[in-house]
Short mmCIF file of C-alpha atoms and ligand atoms in Angstrom, two decimals:
data_model
loop_
_atom_site.label_atom_id
_atom_site.label_comp_id
_atom_site.label_asym_id
_atom_site.label_seq_id
_atom_site.Cartn_x
_atom_site.Cartn_y
_atom_site.Cartn_z
CA MET A 1 29.87 -0.68 24.97
CA THR A 2 26.18 -0.77 25.78
CA GLN A 3 24.11 -3.45 24.07
CA PRO A 4 21.81 -2.06 21.38
CA LYS A 5 18.14 -2.20 22.30
CA LYS A 6 16.00 -4.36 20.07
CA LEU A 7 12.96 -3.19 18.15
CA TYR A 8 10.31 -5.52 16.74
CA ILE A 9 7.93 -3.87 14.27
CA LYS A 10 4.86 -5.64 12.95
CA THR A 11 3.26 -3.97 9.94
CA TYR A 12 -0.36 -4.32 8.89
CA GLY A 13 -2.24 -2.92 5.91
CA CYS A 14 -1.03 -0.97 2.91
CA GLN A 15 2.36 -0.26 1.35
CA MET A 16 2.42 3.16 2.94
CA ASN A 17 2.59 1.44 6.30
CA VAL A 18 5.57 -0.59 5.03
CA TYR A 19 7.32 2.68 4.15
CA ASP A 20 6.34 4.29 7.48
CA SER A 21 7.66 1.27 9.39
CA GLU A 22 11.05 1.69 7.70
CA ARG A 23 11.11 5.37 8.66
CA MET A 24 10.03 4.63 12.25
CA ALA A 25 12.77 2.01 12.61
CA GLU A 26 15.27 4.58 11.34
CA ALA A 27 13.95 7.21 13.77
CA LEU A 28 14.35 4.81 16.69
CA GLY A 29 17.78 3.79 15.35
CA GLY A 30 18.93 7.17 16.67
CA GLN A 31 17.80 6.04 20.15
CA GLY A 32 20.05 2.98 19.96
CA TYR A 33 17.50 0.48 18.60
CA VAL A 34 18.28 -2.19 16.03
CA GLU A 35 15.55 -4.25 14.41
CA THR A 36 14.84 -7.83 15.39
CA SER A 37 12.52 -10.32 13.73
CA SER A 38 11.35 -11.81 17.01
CA ALA A 39 8.95 -10.24 19.50
CA GLU A 40 10.43 -12.42 22.28
CA ASP A 41 13.83 -10.70 21.93
CA ALA A 42 12.51 -7.18 21.75
CA ASP A 43 12.93 -4.26 24.14
CA MET A 44 10.26 -2.45 22.20
CA ILE A 45 7.35 -3.83 20.16
CA LEU A 46 5.67 -1.47 17.72
CA LEU A 47 2.50 -2.41 15.86
CA ASN A 48 1.95 -0.32 12.75
CA THR A 49 -1.77 -0.75 12.28
CA CYS A 50 -4.53 -0.53 9.68
CA HIS A 51 -8.07 0.73 10.29
CA ILE A 52 -9.56 0.24 6.84
CA ARG A 53 -11.87 -2.67 7.76
CA GLU A 54 -13.18 -3.93 11.09
CA LYS A 55 -11.12 -7.14 10.98
CA ALA A 56 -7.89 -5.21 10.46
CA ALA A 57 -8.57 -3.06 13.52
CA GLU A 58 -9.57 -6.01 15.73
CA LYS A 59 -6.27 -7.78 14.96
CA VAL A 60 -4.46 -5.09 16.94
CA TYR A 61 -6.25 -5.87 20.18
CA SER A 62 -5.78 -9.62 19.84
CA GLU A 63 -2.09 -9.17 19.01
CA LEU A 64 -1.60 -6.87 22.02
CA GLY A 65 -3.23 -9.45 24.30
CA ARG A 66 -0.56 -11.96 23.24
CA TYR A 67 2.20 -9.72 24.61
CA ARG A 68 1.01 -9.95 28.23
CA ASP A 69 3.37 -12.80 29.10
CA LEU A 70 6.31 -11.08 27.42
CA LYS A 71 5.68 -7.95 29.45
CA ASP A 72 5.32 -9.97 32.68
CA ALA A 73 8.68 -11.61 31.97
CA LYS A 74 10.35 -8.33 31.00
CA PRO A 75 8.73 -5.36 32.73
CA ASP A 76 10.97 -2.89 30.86
CA LEU A 77 9.52 -4.01 27.52
CA LYS A 78 7.86 -1.06 25.77
CA ILE A 79 4.78 -1.63 23.64
CA GLY A 80 3.71 0.95 21.08
CA VAL A 81 0.82 1.27 18.65
CA ALA A 82 1.31 3.34 15.50
CA GLY A 83 -0.63 3.82 12.26
CA CYS A 84 -4.30 4.31 11.52
CA VAL A 85 -5.83 2.45 14.50
CA ALA A 86 -3.61 4.59 16.72
CA GLN A 87 -4.94 7.69 14.97
CA ALA A 88 -8.59 6.65 15.14
CA GLU A 89 -8.73 5.03 18.58
CA GLY A 90 -5.60 6.20 20.43
CA ALA A 91 -7.27 7.09 23.71
CA GLU A 92 -9.47 3.99 23.53
CA ILE A 93 -6.37 1.77 23.08
CA MET A 94 -4.78 3.34 26.15
CA ARG A 95 -7.97 2.69 28.13
CA ARG A 96 -8.64 -0.82 26.85
CA GLN A 97 -5.08 -2.10 26.94
CA PRO A 98 -2.92 -1.06 29.93
CA LEU A 99 0.03 -2.92 28.37
CA VAL A 100 0.44 -0.11 25.84
CA ASP A 101 3.11 2.48 26.70
CA LEU A 102 2.99 4.59 23.58
CA VAL A 103 0.51 5.55 20.86
CA VAL A 104 1.58 7.52 17.80
CA GLY A 105 -0.47 8.54 14.74
CA PRO A 106 0.80 8.42 11.14
CA GLN A 107 1.41 12.17 10.97
CA SER A 108 3.45 12.47 14.16
CA TYR A 109 5.90 9.58 14.12
CA HIS A 110 8.87 11.93 13.72
CA ARG A 111 8.24 12.56 17.43
CA LEU A 112 8.85 8.89 18.28
CA PRO A 113 12.23 9.52 19.94
CA GLU A 114 10.64 11.91 22.47
CA LEU A 115 7.69 9.60 23.00
CA GLU A 116 10.02 6.67 23.56
CA ALA A 117 12.03 8.70 26.09
CA GLN A 118 8.81 9.63 27.91
CA ALA A 119 7.70 5.99 27.98
CA GLY A 120 11.19 5.08 29.26
CA GLN A 121 10.53 7.28 32.28
CA GLY A 122 7.38 5.33 32.99
CA ARG A 123 4.94 7.91 31.59
CA ARG A 124 2.55 6.63 28.93
CA ALA A 125 2.77 8.74 25.76
CA LEU A 126 0.06 9.58 23.22
CA ASP A 127 0.49 11.73 20.11
CA THR A 128 -2.18 11.71 17.43
CA ASP A 129 -1.80 15.32 16.28
CA PHE A 130 -1.83 16.50 12.70
CA PRO A 131 1.16 18.80 13.27
CA GLU A 132 1.89 21.87 11.16
CA GLU A 133 5.46 20.76 10.56
CA ASP A 134 6.35 18.26 7.83
CA LYS A 135 7.36 15.00 9.52
CA PHE A 136 9.71 14.13 6.67
CA VAL A 137 11.73 17.29 7.28
CA HIS A 138 11.98 16.47 10.97
CA LEU A 139 12.95 12.84 10.53
CA LYS A 140 16.66 12.06 10.58
CA ALA A 141 18.40 11.74 7.22
CA ARG A 142 18.04 8.19 5.96
CA PRO A 143 21.01 5.89 6.71
CA LYS A 144 23.40 5.05 3.89
CA ALA A 145 23.28 1.26 4.10
CA LYS A 146 22.96 -0.72 0.85
CA ARG A 147 19.40 -1.69 0.01
CA GLY A 148 17.52 -4.22 -2.06
CA PRO A 149 16.59 -3.38 -5.66
CA THR A 150 13.03 -2.16 -4.97
CA ALA A 151 11.78 0.57 -2.67
CA PHE A 152 8.61 2.41 -1.75
CA LEU A 153 8.72 6.18 -1.59
CA THR A 154 5.81 8.12 -0.10
CA VAL A 155 5.14 11.32 -2.08
CA GLN A 156 1.58 12.12 -1.06
CA GLU A 157 -0.56 11.39 1.96
CA GLY A 158 -4.15 11.80 2.93
CA CYS A 159 -7.35 12.03 0.95
CA ASP A 160 -9.95 14.72 0.22
CA LYS A 161 -12.35 12.42 -1.63
CA PHE A 162 -14.51 11.20 1.26
CA CYS A 163 -15.85 8.02 -0.27
CA ALA A 164 -18.81 7.16 1.96
CA PHE A 165 -17.25 3.90 3.21
CA CYS A 166 -13.69 5.02 3.90
CA VAL A 167 -11.84 6.06 7.06
CA VAL A 168 -8.71 7.29 5.28
CA PRO A 169 -9.70 11.00 5.12
CA TYR A 170 -10.10 10.85 8.93
CA THR A 171 -7.06 8.75 9.84
CA ARG A 172 -4.56 10.17 7.35
CA GLY A 173 -6.05 13.65 7.07
CA ALA A 174 -6.23 16.03 4.11
CA GLU A 175 -4.23 15.56 0.90
CA VAL A 176 -0.63 16.75 1.29
CA SER A 177 2.15 16.36 -1.31
CA ARG A 178 5.86 16.35 -0.56
CA PRO A 179 7.79 18.93 -2.61
CA ALA A 180 9.33 17.41 -5.75
CA ASP A 181 12.90 18.48 -4.91
CA ARG A 182 12.77 16.54 -1.62
CA VAL A 183 11.29 13.51 -3.33
CA MET A 184 14.05 13.68 -5.97
CA THR A 185 16.74 13.90 -3.26
CA GLU A 186 15.33 10.87 -1.45
CA ALA A 187 15.03 8.98 -4.75
CA ARG A 188 18.65 9.73 -5.75
CA ASP A 189 19.77 8.57 -2.34
CA LEU A 190 17.84 5.29 -2.72
CA ILE A 191 19.32 4.75 -6.18
CA GLU A 192 22.86 5.33 -4.89
CA ARG A 193 22.16 2.63 -2.32
CA GLY A 194 21.24 0.06 -4.96
CA VAL A 195 17.55 0.67 -5.64
CA ARG A 196 16.54 0.17 -9.28
CA GLU A 197 12.76 0.30 -9.00
CA ILE A 198 10.79 2.90 -7.06
CA THR A 199 7.08 2.72 -6.30
CA LEU A 200 5.71 6.18 -5.55
CA LEU A 201 3.11 5.94 -2.83
CA GLY A 202 0.12 8.03 -1.87
CA GLN A 203 -3.42 7.39 -0.69
CA ASN A 204 -4.38 9.40 -3.75
CA VAL A 205 -1.03 9.50 -5.45
CA ASN A 206 -2.26 10.83 -8.78
CA ALA A 207 -3.59 13.94 -7.01
CA TYR A 208 0.11 14.70 -6.29
CA ASP A 209 0.75 18.44 -6.64
CA GLY A 210 4.29 18.84 -5.30
CA HIS A 211 5.52 19.30 -8.89
CA ASP A 212 4.21 22.05 -11.20
CA ARG A 213 3.31 19.35 -13.75
CA GLY A 214 1.80 16.98 -11.18
CA LEU A 215 2.61 13.29 -10.79
CA ALA A 216 3.47 12.91 -14.49
CA GLY A 217 6.03 15.74 -14.11
CA LEU A 218 7.61 13.97 -11.15
CA ILE A 219 7.68 10.64 -13.01
CA ARG A 220 9.30 12.26 -16.05
CA ASP A 221 11.99 13.88 -13.86
CA LEU A 222 12.64 10.58 -12.10
CA ALA A 223 12.88 8.77 -15.43
CA ARG A 224 15.88 10.96 -16.29
CA VAL A 225 17.89 9.70 -13.29
CA ASP A 226 20.53 7.18 -14.38
CA GLY A 227 20.48 3.93 -12.45
CA LEU A 228 16.72 4.00 -11.89
CA GLU A 229 15.17 1.46 -14.25
CA ARG A 230 11.53 1.20 -13.22
CA ILE A 231 8.86 3.48 -11.84
CA ARG A 232 5.46 2.50 -10.46
CA PHE A 233 2.85 4.41 -8.49
CA THR A 234 -0.13 3.52 -6.31
CA THR A 235 -3.01 4.15 -5.40
CA SER A 236 -4.89 6.27 -7.90
CA HIS A 237 -8.40 7.69 -8.17
CA PRO A 238 -9.98 7.62 -11.67
CA ASN A 239 -10.88 11.32 -11.48
CA ASP A 240 -7.24 12.35 -11.01
CA MET A 241 -5.83 10.58 -14.09
CA ASP A 242 -4.85 13.70 -16.07
CA GLU A 243 -3.86 13.89 -19.75
CA ASP A 244 -0.14 13.85 -19.13
CA LEU A 245 -0.29 10.92 -16.71
CA ILE A 246 -2.22 8.93 -19.31
CA ALA A 247 0.30 9.97 -21.99
CA ALA A 248 3.23 8.95 -19.75
CA HIS A 249 1.96 5.36 -19.88
CA GLY A 250 2.63 5.45 -23.61
CA ASP A 251 5.85 7.44 -23.87
CA CYS A 252 7.78 6.97 -20.62
CA ALA A 253 9.70 3.72 -21.00
CA LYS A 254 10.58 3.47 -17.31
CA LEU A 255 6.95 3.72 -16.23
CA MET A 256 5.79 0.12 -15.89
CA PRO A 257 2.68 -1.15 -17.71
CA TYR A 258 0.72 -1.89 -14.54
CA LEU A 259 -1.89 0.38 -13.04
CA HIS A 260 -3.86 -0.02 -9.84
CA LEU A 261 -7.02 1.95 -10.51
CA PRO A 262 -9.79 1.07 -8.05
CA VAL A 263 -13.40 1.50 -9.17
CA GLN A 264 -15.07 -0.21 -6.15
CA ALA A 265 -18.37 -1.01 -7.93
CA GLY A 266 -19.99 -1.18 -11.37
CA SER A 267 -23.45 0.22 -10.64
CA ASP A 268 -23.93 3.96 -11.10
CA ARG A 269 -26.51 3.98 -8.31
CA ILE A 270 -23.95 2.50 -5.89
CA LEU A 271 -21.07 4.61 -7.20
CA LYS A 272 -23.19 7.68 -6.46
CA ARG A 273 -24.01 6.47 -2.96
CA MET A 274 -20.32 5.74 -2.45
CA ASN A 275 -19.60 9.38 -3.41
CA ARG A 276 -17.12 8.22 -6.04
CA GLN A 277 -17.95 11.16 -8.32
CA HIS A 278 -17.77 9.15 -11.54
CA THR A 279 -19.90 6.64 -13.44
CA ALA A 280 -19.00 3.15 -14.63
CA GLU A 281 -18.96 4.42 -18.20
CA GLN A 282 -16.51 7.23 -17.37
CA TYR A 283 -14.23 4.63 -15.79
CA LEU A 284 -14.43 2.38 -18.85
CA THR A 285 -13.73 5.35 -21.15
CA LEU A 286 -10.64 6.15 -19.09
CA ILE A 287 -9.44 2.54 -19.35
CA GLY A 288 -9.95 2.78 -23.12
CA ARG A 289 -7.77 5.90 -23.30
CA LEU A 290 -5.04 4.24 -21.25
CA ARG A 291 -5.12 1.14 -23.42
CA ALA A 292 -4.99 3.28 -26.54
CA VAL A 293 -1.53 4.51 -25.49
CA ARG A 294 -0.43 1.25 -23.82
CA PRO A 295 -2.34 -1.76 -25.18
CA ASP A 296 -0.61 -4.27 -22.88
CA LEU A 297 -1.39 -2.31 -19.69
CA HIS A 298 -2.22 -4.67 -16.80
CA LEU A 299 -5.03 -3.26 -14.73
CA SER A 300 -5.58 -3.86 -11.07
CA GLY A 301 -8.56 -2.79 -8.99
CA ASP A 302 -10.28 -2.76 -5.62
CA PHE A 303 -13.91 -3.83 -5.21
CA ILE A 304 -16.39 -3.64 -2.39
CA VAL A 305 -19.36 -6.00 -2.36
CA GLY A 306 -22.44 -5.63 -0.18
CA PHE A 307 -22.23 -1.85 0.13
CA PRO A 308 -25.40 -0.60 1.91
CA GLU A 309 -28.48 -1.04 -0.30
CA GLU A 310 -26.58 -2.95 -3.02
CA THR A 311 -29.13 -5.12 -4.87
CA GLU A 312 -28.45 -8.23 -6.93
CA ALA A 313 -28.80 -6.04 -10.06
CA ASP A 314 -26.22 -3.58 -8.71
CA PHE A 315 -23.86 -6.46 -7.99
CA GLN A 316 -24.43 -7.83 -11.49
CA ALA A 317 -23.28 -4.44 -12.82
CA THR A 318 -19.99 -4.93 -10.93
CA LEU A 319 -19.55 -8.35 -12.56
CA ASP A 320 -20.31 -6.79 -15.97
CA LEU A 321 -17.72 -4.08 -15.44
CA VAL A 322 -15.12 -6.66 -14.42
CA GLU A 323 -15.92 -8.64 -17.58
CA ALA A 324 -15.54 -5.49 -19.66
CA VAL A 325 -12.16 -4.52 -18.18
CA GLY A 326 -10.32 -7.83 -17.76
CA TYR A 327 -8.16 -7.33 -14.66
CA GLY A 328 -4.61 -8.60 -14.33
CA SER A 329 -5.02 -8.54 -10.55
CA ALA A 330 -7.59 -7.32 -8.08
CA TYR A 331 -8.53 -7.03 -4.43
CA SER A 332 -12.11 -7.52 -3.32
CA PHE A 333 -13.68 -7.00 0.06
CA LYS A 334 -16.99 -7.32 1.84
CA TYR A 335 -18.23 -3.92 2.91
CA SER A 336 -17.26 -3.31 6.53
CA PRO A 337 -19.10 -0.49 8.35
CA ARG A 338 -16.58 1.93 9.80
CA PRO A 339 -17.42 4.20 12.73
CA GLY A 340 -17.85 7.84 11.72
CA THR A 341 -18.31 7.20 7.98
CA PRO A 342 -21.68 8.02 6.31
CA ALA A 343 -22.34 4.55 4.89
CA ALA A 344 -22.11 2.92 8.33
CA GLU A 345 -25.47 4.49 9.22
CA ARG A 346 -27.35 3.14 6.17
CA PRO A 347 -29.41 -0.05 5.72
CA GLN A 348 -26.92 -2.92 5.58
CA VAL A 349 -26.81 -5.94 3.28
CA ALA A 350 -27.08 -9.31 5.09
CA GLU A 351 -23.75 -10.98 5.86
CA ALA A 352 -24.69 -14.17 3.99
CA GLU A 353 -25.49 -12.11 0.90
CA LYS A 354 -22.11 -10.35 1.12
CA ASP A 355 -20.35 -13.71 1.44
CA GLU A 356 -22.10 -15.11 -1.58
CA ARG A 357 -21.36 -12.05 -3.74
CA LEU A 358 -17.73 -11.98 -2.67
CA GLN A 359 -17.34 -15.61 -3.70
CA ARG A 360 -18.86 -14.97 -7.11
CA LEU A 361 -16.74 -11.87 -7.72
CA GLN A 362 -13.54 -13.54 -6.58
CA ALA A 363 -14.20 -16.56 -8.79
CA LEU A 364 -14.49 -14.24 -11.81
CA LEU A 365 -11.44 -12.17 -10.86
CA THR A 366 -9.33 -15.27 -10.24
CA ARG A 367 -10.35 -16.66 -13.63
CA GLN A 368 -9.40 -13.42 -15.37
CA GLN A 369 -6.15 -13.08 -13.51
CA ARG A 370 -5.17 -16.65 -14.30
CA ALA A 371 -6.07 -16.30 -17.98
CA LEU A 372 -3.91 -13.17 -18.33
CA GLN A 373 -1.05 -14.82 -16.50
CA ASP A 374 -1.31 -17.99 -18.62
CA ALA A 375 -1.22 -15.80 -21.74
CA MET A 376 2.31 -14.79 -20.75
CA VAL A 377 3.63 -18.26 -21.63
CA GLY A 378 5.94 -18.02 -24.65
CA ARG A 379 6.32 -14.25 -24.31
CA GLU A 380 9.53 -12.34 -23.61
CA VAL A 381 9.50 -9.94 -20.66
CA SER A 382 11.94 -8.07 -18.46
CA VAL A 383 12.48 -9.23 -14.90
CA LEU A 384 14.10 -7.32 -12.08
CA PHE A 385 15.58 -9.98 -9.82
CA GLU A 386 15.12 -9.43 -6.09
CA LYS A 387 16.17 -12.49 -4.08
CA PRO A 388 17.14 -16.17 -4.23
CA GLY A 389 14.25 -18.62 -4.60
CA ARG A 390 13.70 -21.80 -2.59
CA MET A 391 15.37 -24.09 -5.15
CA PRO A 392 19.17 -24.15 -5.51
CA GLY A 393 20.36 -21.71 -8.20
CA GLN A 394 16.95 -20.09 -8.46
CA MET A 395 16.27 -16.33 -8.39
CA VAL A 396 12.92 -14.62 -7.98
CA GLY A 397 11.97 -11.28 -9.45
CA LYS A 398 9.07 -9.30 -10.87
CA SER A 399 8.03 -8.85 -14.46
CA ASP A 400 7.10 -5.41 -15.84
CA TYR A 401 3.50 -6.45 -15.12
CA LEU A 402 4.36 -7.35 -11.51
CA HIS A 403 4.10 -11.13 -11.94
CA ALA A 404 6.43 -13.06 -9.65
CA VAL A 405 8.92 -14.86 -11.95
CA HIS A 406 11.27 -17.74 -11.06
CA VAL A 407 14.40 -18.37 -13.09
CA THR A 408 17.12 -20.95 -12.51
CA ALA A 409 20.44 -19.77 -13.98
CA GLU A 410 24.09 -19.32 -13.06
CA GLY A 411 25.37 -16.00 -11.82
CA LEU A 412 22.12 -14.07 -11.39
CA ALA A 413 22.18 -11.50 -8.58
CA PRO A 414 19.60 -9.28 -6.88
CA GLY A 415 19.32 -6.04 -8.85
CA ASP A 416 19.88 -7.70 -12.25
CA LEU A 417 17.37 -6.62 -14.88
CA ARG A 418 17.20 -9.28 -17.59
CA ARG A 419 15.07 -10.39 -20.53
CA VAL A 420 13.45 -13.77 -20.02
CA ARG A 421 11.14 -16.08 -21.94
CA VAL A 422 8.15 -17.37 -19.96
CA LEU A 423 7.99 -21.19 -19.88
CA GLU A 424 5.18 -22.02 -17.47
CA SER A 425 2.38 -20.35 -15.55
CA GLY A 426 1.79 -21.67 -12.00
CA PRO A 427 -0.89 -20.71 -9.45
CA ASN A 428 0.90 -17.57 -8.23
CA SER A 429 3.98 -17.16 -10.36
CA LEU A 430 5.66 -17.70 -13.71
CA LYS A 431 8.66 -19.88 -14.52
CA ALA A 432 11.03 -18.48 -17.13
CA ALA A 433 14.48 -18.84 -18.73
CA LEU A 434 17.00 -16.13 -19.61
CA VAL A 435 17.12 -15.20 -23.29
N1 LIG B 501 -15.15 -1.85 3.77
C1 LIG B 501 -14.60 -2.67 2.85
N2 LIG B 501 -13.58 -2.31 2.06
C2 LIG B 501 -13.10 -1.05 2.21
N3 LIG B 501 -12.12 -0.40 1.57
C3 LIG B 501 -12.03 0.84 2.08
N4 LIG B 501 -12.94 1.01 3.05
C4 LIG B 501 -13.63 -0.15 3.15
C5 LIG B 501 -14.71 -0.59 3.95
N5 LIG B 501 -15.28 0.22 4.85
C6 LIG B 501 -11.35 -0.99 0.48
C7 LIG B 501 -11.51 -0.17 -0.80
C8 LIG B 501 -10.18 0.51 -0.93
C9 LIG B 501 -9.26 -0.52 -0.30
C10 LIG B 501 -7.93 -0.01 0.12
O1 LIG B 501 -9.98 -0.99 0.80
O2 LIG B 501 -11.71 -1.07 -1.87
O3 LIG B 501 -9.82 0.82 -2.26
FE1 LIG B 502 -10.68 6.15 0.78
FE2 LIG B 502 -9.47 6.00 -1.62
FE3 LIG B 502 -11.97 7.00 -1.42
FE4 LIG B 502 -9.87 8.39 -0.48
S1 LIG B 502 -10.30 7.85 -2.63
S2 LIG B 502 -11.83 8.10 0.58
S3 LIG B 502 -8.55 6.74 0.32
S4 LIG B 502 -11.29 4.88 -0.99
#
C-alpha cells in the first residue's frame, strides 16, 4: 500500500476560512492526502489566507519565507496559497515567492485536485477565477466520519455593500447564496455525524436569498430538524435585518441569543464616508427592536478607529454608541488602508492617534464585556460541551451567549447539552456546576 501524502493547512482570518479549509482538506483527501498538524511532516503546505488588513496579508509572505529550509530538505514538498490574499495578489505571490507551487482563490478551490496534479508535474498552477459553476456542487460529497458537536456551514458568500474600507467585495466577489435544499442536505448530514450546533456563515449572511423567506426561513426550517439543538449565524449587516429575522430572535428557541452586528463607527459623518448606508440612530433603533423581542440578547460588534478624516469628536461618537449599546463582545481595529479601496486614497489619521483611540475603545469594550460576563454569576444557562478541559474531570463548552464555560463533573461527554449554574467569572471564561 502506498503511504498517504500529508497535508498541513494553516488557516488565517475569519470563520469562513475555517470552513473552506475543511472543504479543501476533503477535496485533497481524494488525491490521497491526510491532514497533519506539523509543517515539517507535510508533503503539501497550504496557507488559507486573509487580506482584510495589511498585517494579515504580510503574515503570508513571512510564513512562506520560513518554509525555504523545508523545501530545500524535501524538494517534492508542494506549497500552496489559498484564500483572499491568493485572490487579490495571486500573480504577485508567484513573482515574489518562487517557493510557491500553487495559488487558488476562494471561488475556485473545487479545482484543487487538478491544480495539485499540475504542480505535481512541476508546472506552477494559478487559479483565481470567479467561475460560473458552483464550487459546492463540484466538490466531492463530504466524508461520513463522526464530528465534534459544533460546525460552521457556509450559506452565502461575497458582498455587494462596498464599504469604503473593505476588500471583501473584490476578493470574495458579488453576493451569492447557496440554495436552501442543498444547505438543508449538508446540515442533515452534519447532524447525523454528531453535530448539535450549526453556525451559518456568510460575509453578509443576513442578505441570504437562497430560501423564499430569506435567512429567517432557512433558520426556521433548520430548527425543525431533530438532533440540531442550536443555530447561530454570522456576519450580518444592519440594513439586512428584516422583520422575520428580528422576530426569529424572539420566537425560535433554537436560535441562540447572540448576534454579531457590526456598526464600525458611531459618527454619522464617518458612517457616510464609510458608505455604510445607515446612521447611528438607525442602528440603535434596530438594537432596540431586537431587544424588545429578546431582552437578554448579547450583542457583538466590529469597530474601526482612525478611519480617514475621523476627528476626536467623531471618535467620541463611537464611544457614545458603545456606551448606549453595551456589547457582550467586540472586535476593534485600527483602520488599515487597502489597495484598490476608495478610503485608501483619502487623508489618513496619524498612526499615534489611531493607537491612542484603539486603546481607549478597547478599554471601554473590555470593561463592558467583563461586566456582562460577571453578571452571569448565579444565573442558570445551557452549555453545549465540546471537549475536555485542562484539569482532570473538567469539560469545556459554550453557553447560549457564547461564553466559554468550564465544569468539573463525572460522566460529561462532548455533545452533551446541560443546564448549569454559573459560579465564577474569570478573565476569559466562566466556571459553573451542573444543576
Ligand atoms: N481596516 C481595518 N479594519 C477593517 N475591517 C475591514 N476592513 C478593514 C480595514 N481596511 C474590519 C471591519 C470588519 C471586520 C471583519 O474587519 O470591522 O467588520
Ligand atoms: Fe466588507 Fe462587511 Fe462592508 Fe461587505 S458589509 S464591504 S464584507 S465590511
